CSV table of C-alpha atoms in Angstrom, one decimal:
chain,number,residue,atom,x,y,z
A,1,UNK,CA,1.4,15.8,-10.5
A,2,UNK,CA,-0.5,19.2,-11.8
A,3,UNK,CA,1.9,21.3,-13.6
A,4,UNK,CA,0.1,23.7,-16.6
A,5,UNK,CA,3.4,24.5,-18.2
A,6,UNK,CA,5.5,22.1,-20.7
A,7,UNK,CA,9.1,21.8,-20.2
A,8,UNK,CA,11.2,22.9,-22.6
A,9,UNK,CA,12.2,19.6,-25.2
A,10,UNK,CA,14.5,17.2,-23.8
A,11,UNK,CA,18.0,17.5,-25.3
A,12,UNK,CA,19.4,14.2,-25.9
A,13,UNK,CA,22.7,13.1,-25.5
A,14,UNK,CA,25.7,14.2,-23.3
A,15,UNK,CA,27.2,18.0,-23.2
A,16,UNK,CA,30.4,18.3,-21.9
A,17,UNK,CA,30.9,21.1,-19.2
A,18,UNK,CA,33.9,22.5,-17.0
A,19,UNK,CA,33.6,22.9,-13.7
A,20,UNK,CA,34.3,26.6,-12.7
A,21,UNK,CA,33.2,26.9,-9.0
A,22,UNK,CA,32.9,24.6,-6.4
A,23,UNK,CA,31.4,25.7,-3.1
A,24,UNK,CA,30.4,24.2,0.5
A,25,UNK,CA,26.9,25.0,1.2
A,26,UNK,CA,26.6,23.2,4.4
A,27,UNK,CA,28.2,19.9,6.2
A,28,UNK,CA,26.4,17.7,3.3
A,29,UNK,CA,26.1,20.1,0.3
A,30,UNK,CA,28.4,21.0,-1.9
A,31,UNK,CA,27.2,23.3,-5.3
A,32,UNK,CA,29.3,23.1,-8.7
A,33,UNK,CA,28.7,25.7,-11.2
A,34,UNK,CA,29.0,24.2,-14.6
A,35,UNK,CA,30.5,26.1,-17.8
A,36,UNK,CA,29.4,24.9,-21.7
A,37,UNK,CA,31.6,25.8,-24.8
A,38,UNK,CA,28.2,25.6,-26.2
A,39,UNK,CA,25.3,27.7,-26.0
A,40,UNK,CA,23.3,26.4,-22.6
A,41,UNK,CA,20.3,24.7,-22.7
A,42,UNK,CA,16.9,26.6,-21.9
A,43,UNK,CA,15.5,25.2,-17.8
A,44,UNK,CA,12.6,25.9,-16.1
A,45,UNK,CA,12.9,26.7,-12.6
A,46,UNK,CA,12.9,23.0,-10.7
A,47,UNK,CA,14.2,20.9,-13.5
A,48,UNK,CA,17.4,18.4,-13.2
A,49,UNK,CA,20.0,17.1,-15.2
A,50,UNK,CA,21.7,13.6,-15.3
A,51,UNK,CA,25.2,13.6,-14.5
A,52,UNK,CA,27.4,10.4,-16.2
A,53,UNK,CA,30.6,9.7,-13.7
A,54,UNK,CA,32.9,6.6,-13.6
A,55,UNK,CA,32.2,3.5,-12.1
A,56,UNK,CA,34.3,1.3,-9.8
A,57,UNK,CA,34.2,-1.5,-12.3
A,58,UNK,CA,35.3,0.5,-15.7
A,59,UNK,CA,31.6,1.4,-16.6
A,60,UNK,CA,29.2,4.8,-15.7
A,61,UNK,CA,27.1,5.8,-13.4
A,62,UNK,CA,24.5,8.1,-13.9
A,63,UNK,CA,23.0,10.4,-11.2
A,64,UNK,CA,19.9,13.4,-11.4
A,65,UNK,CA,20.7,16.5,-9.6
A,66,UNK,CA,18.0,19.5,-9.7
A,67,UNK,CA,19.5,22.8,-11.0
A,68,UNK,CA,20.0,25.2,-8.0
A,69,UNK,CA,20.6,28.5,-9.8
A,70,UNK,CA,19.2,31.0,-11.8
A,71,UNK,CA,17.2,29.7,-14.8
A,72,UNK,CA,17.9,32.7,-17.0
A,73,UNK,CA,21.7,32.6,-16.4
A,74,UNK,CA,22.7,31.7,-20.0
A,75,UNK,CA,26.6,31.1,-19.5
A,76,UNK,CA,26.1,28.4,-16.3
A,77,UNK,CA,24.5,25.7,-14.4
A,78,UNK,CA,24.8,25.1,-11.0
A,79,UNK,CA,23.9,21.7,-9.2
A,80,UNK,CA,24.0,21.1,-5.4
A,81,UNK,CA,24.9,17.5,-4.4
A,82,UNK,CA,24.3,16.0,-1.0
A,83,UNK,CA,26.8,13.9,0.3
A,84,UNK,CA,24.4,10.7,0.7
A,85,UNK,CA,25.6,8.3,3.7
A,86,UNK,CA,24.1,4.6,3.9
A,87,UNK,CA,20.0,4.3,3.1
A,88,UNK,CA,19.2,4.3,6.9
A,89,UNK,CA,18.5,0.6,8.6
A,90,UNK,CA,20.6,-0.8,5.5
A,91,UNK,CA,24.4,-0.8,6.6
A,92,UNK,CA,24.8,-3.6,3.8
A,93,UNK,CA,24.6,-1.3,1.6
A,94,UNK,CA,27.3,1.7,0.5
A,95,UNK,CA,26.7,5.5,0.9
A,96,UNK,CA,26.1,7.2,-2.6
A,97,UNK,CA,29.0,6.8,-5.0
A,98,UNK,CA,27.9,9.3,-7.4
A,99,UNK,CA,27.6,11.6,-4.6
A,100,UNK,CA,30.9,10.3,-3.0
A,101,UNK,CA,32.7,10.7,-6.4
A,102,UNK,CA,31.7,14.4,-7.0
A,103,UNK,CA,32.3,15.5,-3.5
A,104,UNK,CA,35.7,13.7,-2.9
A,105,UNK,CA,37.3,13.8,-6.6
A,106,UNK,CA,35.7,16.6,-8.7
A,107,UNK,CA,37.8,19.7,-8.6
A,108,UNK,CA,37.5,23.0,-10.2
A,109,UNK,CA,38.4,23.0,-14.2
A,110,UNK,CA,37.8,19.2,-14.4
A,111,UNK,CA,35.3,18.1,-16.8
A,112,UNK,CA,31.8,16.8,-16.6
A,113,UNK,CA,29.6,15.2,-19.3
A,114,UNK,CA,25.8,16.5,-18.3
A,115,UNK,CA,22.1,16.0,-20.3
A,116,UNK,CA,18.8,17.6,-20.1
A,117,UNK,CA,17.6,19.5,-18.2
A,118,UNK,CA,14.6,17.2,-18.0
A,119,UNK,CA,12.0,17.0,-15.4
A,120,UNK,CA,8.4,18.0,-15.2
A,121,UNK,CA,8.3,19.5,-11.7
A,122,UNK,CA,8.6,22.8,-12.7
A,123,UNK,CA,7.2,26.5,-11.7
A,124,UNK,CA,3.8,27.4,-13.4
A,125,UNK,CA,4.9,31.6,-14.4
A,126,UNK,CA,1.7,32.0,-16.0
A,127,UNK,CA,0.1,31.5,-12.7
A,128,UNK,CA,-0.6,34.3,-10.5
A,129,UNK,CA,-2.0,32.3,-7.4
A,130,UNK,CA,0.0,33.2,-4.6
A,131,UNK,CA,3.2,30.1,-4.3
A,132,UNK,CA,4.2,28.3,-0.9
A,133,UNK,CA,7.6,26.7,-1.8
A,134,UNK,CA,7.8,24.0,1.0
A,135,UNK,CA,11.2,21.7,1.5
A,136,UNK,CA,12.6,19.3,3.8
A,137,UNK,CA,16.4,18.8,3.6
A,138,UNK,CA,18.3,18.9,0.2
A,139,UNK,CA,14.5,19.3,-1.6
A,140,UNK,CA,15.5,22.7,-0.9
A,141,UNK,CA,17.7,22.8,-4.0
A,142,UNK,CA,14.9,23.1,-6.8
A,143,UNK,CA,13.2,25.4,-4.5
A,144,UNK,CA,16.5,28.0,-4.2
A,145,UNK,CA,16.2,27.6,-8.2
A,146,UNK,CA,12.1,28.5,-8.3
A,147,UNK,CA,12.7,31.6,-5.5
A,148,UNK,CA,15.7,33.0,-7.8
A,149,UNK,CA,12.7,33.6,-10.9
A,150,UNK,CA,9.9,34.6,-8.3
A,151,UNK,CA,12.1,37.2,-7.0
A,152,UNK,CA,13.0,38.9,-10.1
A,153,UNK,CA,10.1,37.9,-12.6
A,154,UNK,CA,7.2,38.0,-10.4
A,155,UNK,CA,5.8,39.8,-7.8
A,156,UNK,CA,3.7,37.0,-6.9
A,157,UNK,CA,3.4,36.4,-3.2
A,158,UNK,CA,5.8,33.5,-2.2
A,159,UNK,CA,6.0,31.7,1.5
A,160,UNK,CA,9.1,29.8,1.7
A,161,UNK,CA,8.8,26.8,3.9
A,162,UNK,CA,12.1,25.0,4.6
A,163,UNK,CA,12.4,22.1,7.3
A,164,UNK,CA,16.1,20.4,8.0
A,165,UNK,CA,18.0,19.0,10.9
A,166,UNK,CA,20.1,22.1,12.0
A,167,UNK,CA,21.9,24.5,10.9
A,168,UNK,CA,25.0,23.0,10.2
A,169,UNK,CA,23.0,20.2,7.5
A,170,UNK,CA,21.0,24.1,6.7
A,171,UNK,CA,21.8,24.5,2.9
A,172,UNK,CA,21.2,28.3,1.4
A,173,UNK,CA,20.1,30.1,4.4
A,174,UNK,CA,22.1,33.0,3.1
A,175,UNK,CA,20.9,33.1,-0.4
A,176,UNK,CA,17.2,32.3,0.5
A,177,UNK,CA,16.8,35.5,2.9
A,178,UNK,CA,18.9,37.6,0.7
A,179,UNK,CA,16.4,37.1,-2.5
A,180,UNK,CA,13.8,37.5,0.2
A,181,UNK,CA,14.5,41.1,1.2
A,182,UNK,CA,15.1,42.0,-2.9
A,183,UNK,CA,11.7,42.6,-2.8
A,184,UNK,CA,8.4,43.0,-0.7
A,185,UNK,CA,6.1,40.0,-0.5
A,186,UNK,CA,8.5,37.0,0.2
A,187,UNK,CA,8.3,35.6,3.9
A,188,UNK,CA,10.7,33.1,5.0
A,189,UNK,CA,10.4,30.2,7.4
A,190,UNK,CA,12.8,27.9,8.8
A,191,UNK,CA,12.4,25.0,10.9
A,192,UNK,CA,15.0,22.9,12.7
A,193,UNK,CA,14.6,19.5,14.0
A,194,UNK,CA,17.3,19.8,16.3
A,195,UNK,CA,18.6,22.7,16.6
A,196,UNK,CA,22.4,23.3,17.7
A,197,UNK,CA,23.8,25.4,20.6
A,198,UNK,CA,24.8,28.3,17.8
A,199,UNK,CA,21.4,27.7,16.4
A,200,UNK,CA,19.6,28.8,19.6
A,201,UNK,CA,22.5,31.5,20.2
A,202,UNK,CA,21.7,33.1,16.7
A,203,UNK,CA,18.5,32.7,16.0
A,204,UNK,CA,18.9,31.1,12.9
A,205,UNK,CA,15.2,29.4,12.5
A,206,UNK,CA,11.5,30.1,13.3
A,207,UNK,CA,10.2,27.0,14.5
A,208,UNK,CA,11.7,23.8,16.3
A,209,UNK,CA,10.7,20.2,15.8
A,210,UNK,CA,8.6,19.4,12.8
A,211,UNK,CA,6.6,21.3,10.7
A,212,UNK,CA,2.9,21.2,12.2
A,213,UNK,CA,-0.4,22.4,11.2
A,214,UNK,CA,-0.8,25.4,13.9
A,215,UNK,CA,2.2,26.4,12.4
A,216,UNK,CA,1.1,26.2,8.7
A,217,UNK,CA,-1.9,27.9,9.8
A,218,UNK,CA,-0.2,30.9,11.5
A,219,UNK,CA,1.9,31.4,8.4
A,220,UNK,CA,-0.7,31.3,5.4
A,221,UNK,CA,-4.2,33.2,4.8
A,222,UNK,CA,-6.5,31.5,3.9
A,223,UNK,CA,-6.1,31.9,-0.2
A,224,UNK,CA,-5.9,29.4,-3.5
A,225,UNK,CA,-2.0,28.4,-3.2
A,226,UNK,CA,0.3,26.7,-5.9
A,227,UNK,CA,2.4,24.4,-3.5
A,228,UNK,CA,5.6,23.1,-4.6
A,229,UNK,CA,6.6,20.2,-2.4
A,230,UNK,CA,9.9,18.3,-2.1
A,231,UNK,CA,11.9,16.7,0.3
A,232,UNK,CA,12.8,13.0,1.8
A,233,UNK,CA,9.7,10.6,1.9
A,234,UNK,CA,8.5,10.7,5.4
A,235,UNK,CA,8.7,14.5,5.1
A,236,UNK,CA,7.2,14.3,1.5
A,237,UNK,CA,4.0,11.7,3.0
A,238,UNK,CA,3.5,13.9,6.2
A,239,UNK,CA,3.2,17.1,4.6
A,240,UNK,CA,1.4,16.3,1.9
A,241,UNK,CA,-1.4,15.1,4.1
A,242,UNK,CA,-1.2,18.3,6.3
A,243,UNK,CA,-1.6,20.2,3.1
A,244,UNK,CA,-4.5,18.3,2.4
A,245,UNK,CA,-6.3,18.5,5.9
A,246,UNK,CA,-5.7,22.3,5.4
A,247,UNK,CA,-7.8,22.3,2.3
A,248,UNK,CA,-5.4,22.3,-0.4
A,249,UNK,CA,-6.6,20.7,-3.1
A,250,UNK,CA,-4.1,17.9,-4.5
A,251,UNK,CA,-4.2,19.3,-8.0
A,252,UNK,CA,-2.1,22.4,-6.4
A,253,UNK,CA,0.2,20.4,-5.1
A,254,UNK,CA,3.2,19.9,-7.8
A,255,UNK,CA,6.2,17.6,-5.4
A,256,UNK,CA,9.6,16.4,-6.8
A,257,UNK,CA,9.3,12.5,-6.0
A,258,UNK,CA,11.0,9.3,-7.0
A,259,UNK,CA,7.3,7.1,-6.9
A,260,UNK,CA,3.8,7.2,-7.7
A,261,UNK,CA,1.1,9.3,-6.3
A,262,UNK,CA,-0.5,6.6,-4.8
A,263,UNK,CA,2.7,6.7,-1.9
A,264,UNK,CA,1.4,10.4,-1.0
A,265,UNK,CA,-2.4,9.3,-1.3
A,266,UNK,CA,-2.5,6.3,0.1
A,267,UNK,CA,-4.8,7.6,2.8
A,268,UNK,CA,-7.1,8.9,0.6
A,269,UNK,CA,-7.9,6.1,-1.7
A,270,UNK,CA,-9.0,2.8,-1.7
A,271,UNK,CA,-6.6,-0.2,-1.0
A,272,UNK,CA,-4.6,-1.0,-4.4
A,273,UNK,CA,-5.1,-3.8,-6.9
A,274,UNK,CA,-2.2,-6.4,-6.9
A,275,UNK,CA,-4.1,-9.0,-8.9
A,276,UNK,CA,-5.5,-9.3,-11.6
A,277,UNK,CA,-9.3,-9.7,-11.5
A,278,UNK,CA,-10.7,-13.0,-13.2
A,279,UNK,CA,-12.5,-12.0,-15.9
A,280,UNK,CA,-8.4,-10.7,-16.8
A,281,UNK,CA,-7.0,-13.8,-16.1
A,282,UNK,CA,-9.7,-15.4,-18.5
A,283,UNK,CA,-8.2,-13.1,-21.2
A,284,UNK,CA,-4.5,-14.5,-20.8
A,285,UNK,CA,-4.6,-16.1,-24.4
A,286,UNK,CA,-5.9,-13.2,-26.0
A,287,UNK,CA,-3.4,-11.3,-24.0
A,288,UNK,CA,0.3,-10.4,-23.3
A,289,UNK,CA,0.9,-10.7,-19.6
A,290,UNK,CA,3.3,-8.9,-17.8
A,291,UNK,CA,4.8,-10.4,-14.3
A,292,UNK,CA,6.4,-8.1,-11.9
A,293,UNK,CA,8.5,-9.6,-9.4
A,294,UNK,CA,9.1,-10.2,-6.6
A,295,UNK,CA,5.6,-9.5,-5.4
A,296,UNK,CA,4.0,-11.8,-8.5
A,297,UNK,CA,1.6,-9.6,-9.5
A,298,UNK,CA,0.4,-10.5,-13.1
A,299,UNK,CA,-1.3,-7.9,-15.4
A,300,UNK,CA,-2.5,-8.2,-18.9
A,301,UNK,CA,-1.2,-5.9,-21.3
A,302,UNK,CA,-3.4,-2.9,-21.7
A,303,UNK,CA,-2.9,-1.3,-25.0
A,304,UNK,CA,-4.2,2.5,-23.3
A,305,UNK,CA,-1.0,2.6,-20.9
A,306,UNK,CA,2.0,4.5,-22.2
A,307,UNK,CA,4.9,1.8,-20.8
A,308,UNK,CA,5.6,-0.8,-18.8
A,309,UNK,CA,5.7,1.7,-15.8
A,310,UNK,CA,2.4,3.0,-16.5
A,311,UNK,CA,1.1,-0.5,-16.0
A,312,UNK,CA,2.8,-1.5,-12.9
A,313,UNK,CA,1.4,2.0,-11.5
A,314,UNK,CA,-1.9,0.4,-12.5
A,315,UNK,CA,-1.3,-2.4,-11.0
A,316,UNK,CA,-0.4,-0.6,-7.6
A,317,UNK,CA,3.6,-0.8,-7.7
A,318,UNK,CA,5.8,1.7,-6.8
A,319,UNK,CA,8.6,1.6,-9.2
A,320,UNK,CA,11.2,4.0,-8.8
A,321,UNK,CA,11.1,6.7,-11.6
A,322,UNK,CA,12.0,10.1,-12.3
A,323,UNK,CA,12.3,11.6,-15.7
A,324,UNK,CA,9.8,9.4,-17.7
A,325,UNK,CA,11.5,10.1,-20.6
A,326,UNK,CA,14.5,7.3,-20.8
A,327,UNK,CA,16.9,9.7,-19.6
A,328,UNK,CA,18.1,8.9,-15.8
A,329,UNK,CA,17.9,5.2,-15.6
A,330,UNK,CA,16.0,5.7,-12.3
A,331,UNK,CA,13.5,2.8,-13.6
A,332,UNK,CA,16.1,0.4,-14.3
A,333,UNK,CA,14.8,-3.3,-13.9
A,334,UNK,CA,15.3,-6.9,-14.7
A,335,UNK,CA,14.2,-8.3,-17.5
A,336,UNK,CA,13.7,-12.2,-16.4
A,337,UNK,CA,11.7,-13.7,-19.6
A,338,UNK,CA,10.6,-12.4,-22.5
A,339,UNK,CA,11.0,-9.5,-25.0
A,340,UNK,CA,10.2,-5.5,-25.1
A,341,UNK,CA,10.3,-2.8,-27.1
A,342,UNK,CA,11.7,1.2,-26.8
A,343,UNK,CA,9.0,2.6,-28.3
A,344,UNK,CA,11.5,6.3,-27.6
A,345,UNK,CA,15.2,5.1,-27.1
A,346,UNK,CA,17.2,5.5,-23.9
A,347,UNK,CA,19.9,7.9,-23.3
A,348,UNK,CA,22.2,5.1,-21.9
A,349,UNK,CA,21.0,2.0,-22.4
A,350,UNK,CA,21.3,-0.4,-19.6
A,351,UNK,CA,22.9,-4.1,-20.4
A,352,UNK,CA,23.2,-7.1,-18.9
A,353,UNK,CA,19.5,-7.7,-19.6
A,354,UNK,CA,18.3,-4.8,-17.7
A,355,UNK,CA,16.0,-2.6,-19.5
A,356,UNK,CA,13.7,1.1,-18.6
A,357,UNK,CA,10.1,1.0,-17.9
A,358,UNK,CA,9.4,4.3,-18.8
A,359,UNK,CA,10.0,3.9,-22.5
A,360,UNK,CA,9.2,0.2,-22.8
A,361,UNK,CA,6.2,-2.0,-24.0
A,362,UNK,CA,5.7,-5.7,-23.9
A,363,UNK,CA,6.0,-7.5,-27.5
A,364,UNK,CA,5.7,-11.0,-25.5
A,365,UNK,CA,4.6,-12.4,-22.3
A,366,UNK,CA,7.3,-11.2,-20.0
A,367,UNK,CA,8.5,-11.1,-16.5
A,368,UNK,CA,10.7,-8.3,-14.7
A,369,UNK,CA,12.1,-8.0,-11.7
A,370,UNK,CA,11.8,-4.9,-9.8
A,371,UNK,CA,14.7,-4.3,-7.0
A,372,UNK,CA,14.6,-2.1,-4.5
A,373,UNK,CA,16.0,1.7,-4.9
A,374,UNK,CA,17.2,4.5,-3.0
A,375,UNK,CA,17.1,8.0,-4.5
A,376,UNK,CA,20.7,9.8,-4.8
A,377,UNK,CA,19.9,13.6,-5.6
């Protein structure tokens, strides 16, 4: 991920904030704008926060939701929750309780305990390249956040791509056209998947089906973009190789994505390492090695990578991650044998001998186990 700006410093620990508003932005999204007592933390436009709610079984959950509002609105927040159903093919599994929980039980005036904002996916405002903001679904929430600044403290040109089912799952339709005519050079496309009989009455989109490369083509001059990608992974892995095709170079291409790169640009680089070469496995004395289950990969130490998650990256693992900074427990995993440090300490840390890979390093041979994850924004 390119981004030329640094985010503002993490602020660690929980803030405790009231709940003030609460408003239905579509059949799955629901916003809740957030008061403080105390002064607000500085965001930049695309960042998140992680939200600590109650468990079923007496302990906490914690969930990341991108900030949807204004970035220089100093007396709120505003988040904008999906109502996540079931991971698709996995009716095992439950639909999203920290999206369940907000939706069904938080009311206005109740209380929520909130840190960060964290997150490096953010807007570069010392760019002037013109900015294609380009969603699927509820990515469109740090987008809403990044067209809010772009339409007050830029007159950058801007080309906002949004893609969703129909309009009833359509998220912001109102706000997004309305900070598009505040001021000449925003365009605004929508495309629907499926579009409803009061879709096609109203004219409420552009395109119908997915987004396509005569379409990208009709909508952007050829020019030097800043892209800002985010959305579900199919959407994520189909338009990121569109962008590509159209000549885009990948270092203009910031995305909002629970994985490594390698997921987006998998077609464009050579098959990934999941073993160890010899001359490695020679070195195991001289060496702490580092199992990843269940796919058995082994890896010796290396010394250069920042954490544990940096090496099974190396390694060609997609671990689930987001904040990289021991905040949103995103890169929760089992620790099976062995012993690790935090080199920065976690926000929450996990128990029953669970640990972060983000802010951990090996100070024995060890093994962890790395489940399976479903992102909840």
């Amino acid at each position: 991920m390119s981004i030329h700006q640094q985010p503002p410093a993490v602020q660690k620990g929980f803030l405790t904030y009231r709940v003030v508003e609460k408003r239905r932005e579509s059949e799955l999204v629901t916003s809740f704008l957030l008061a403080a007592n105390d002064p607000l933390p500085a965001f930049r436009p695309g960042q998140f926060v992680v939200v600590r709610l109650p468990g079923d079984d007496g302990g906490t959950l914690l969930r990341n939701y991108s900030l949807s509002g204004k970035a220089r609105d100093a007396t709120h927040l505003r988040i904008s929750v999906k109502r996540e159903p079931a991971p698709a093919g996995r009716p095992d599994l439950p639909a999203g309780k920290g999206s369940g929980y907000l939706h069904e039980h938080v009311r206005v005036g109740d209380l929520l305990e909130i840190a960060g904002p964290v997150g490096d996916f953010v807007l570069d405002e010392e760019s002037r390249r013109p900015v294609v903001l380009f969603s699927g679904g509820v990515g469109i929430t740090p987008m809403v956040s990044m067209l809010h600044s772009l339409s007050v403290d830029s007159q950058r040109r801007v080309y906002f791509v949004h893609a969703c089912e129909n309009g009833a799952v359509h998220a912001f339709r109102d706000e997004v056209l309305a900070l598009a005519a505040s001021r000449p050079g925003i365009d605004v496309h929508f495309c629907y998947r499926q579009p409803g009989p009061d879709d096609l009455g109203t004219k409420a989109f552009h395109s119908q089906g997915l987004i396509e490369r005569p379409t990208l083509q009709a909508l952007l001059p050829i020019d030097d973009y800043e892209v800002y990608l985010c959305g579900p992974r199919p959407f994520m892995q189909a338009n990121w190789r569109l962008l590509r095709e159209l000549g885009v170079d990948k270092e203009r291409i910031h995305y909002e994505f629970f994985g490594p790169a390698t997921v987006l640009e998998e077609d464009e680089t050579s098959p990934v390492v999941t073993e160890v070469s010899p001359v490695r496995e020679a070195a195991a004395d001289e060496a702490l090695m580092v199992q990843f289950l269940p796919s058995g990969t082994r890896m010796a130490w290396n010394p250069d990578c920042h954490s544990l998650l940096d090496l099974a990256e190396q390694a060609g693992l997609q671990p689930a991650f987001n904040c990289r900074a021991g905040l949103c427990n995103a890169c929760r995993v089992s620790l099976r044998s062995g012993s690790v440090e935090y080199f920065e300490a976690p926000l929450d840390a996990p128990d029953n001998g669970d640990i972060l890979l983000c802010c951990s390093r090996p100070v024995s041979a060890v093994t962890v186990e790395i489940a399976p994850s479903f992102k909840e924004n």
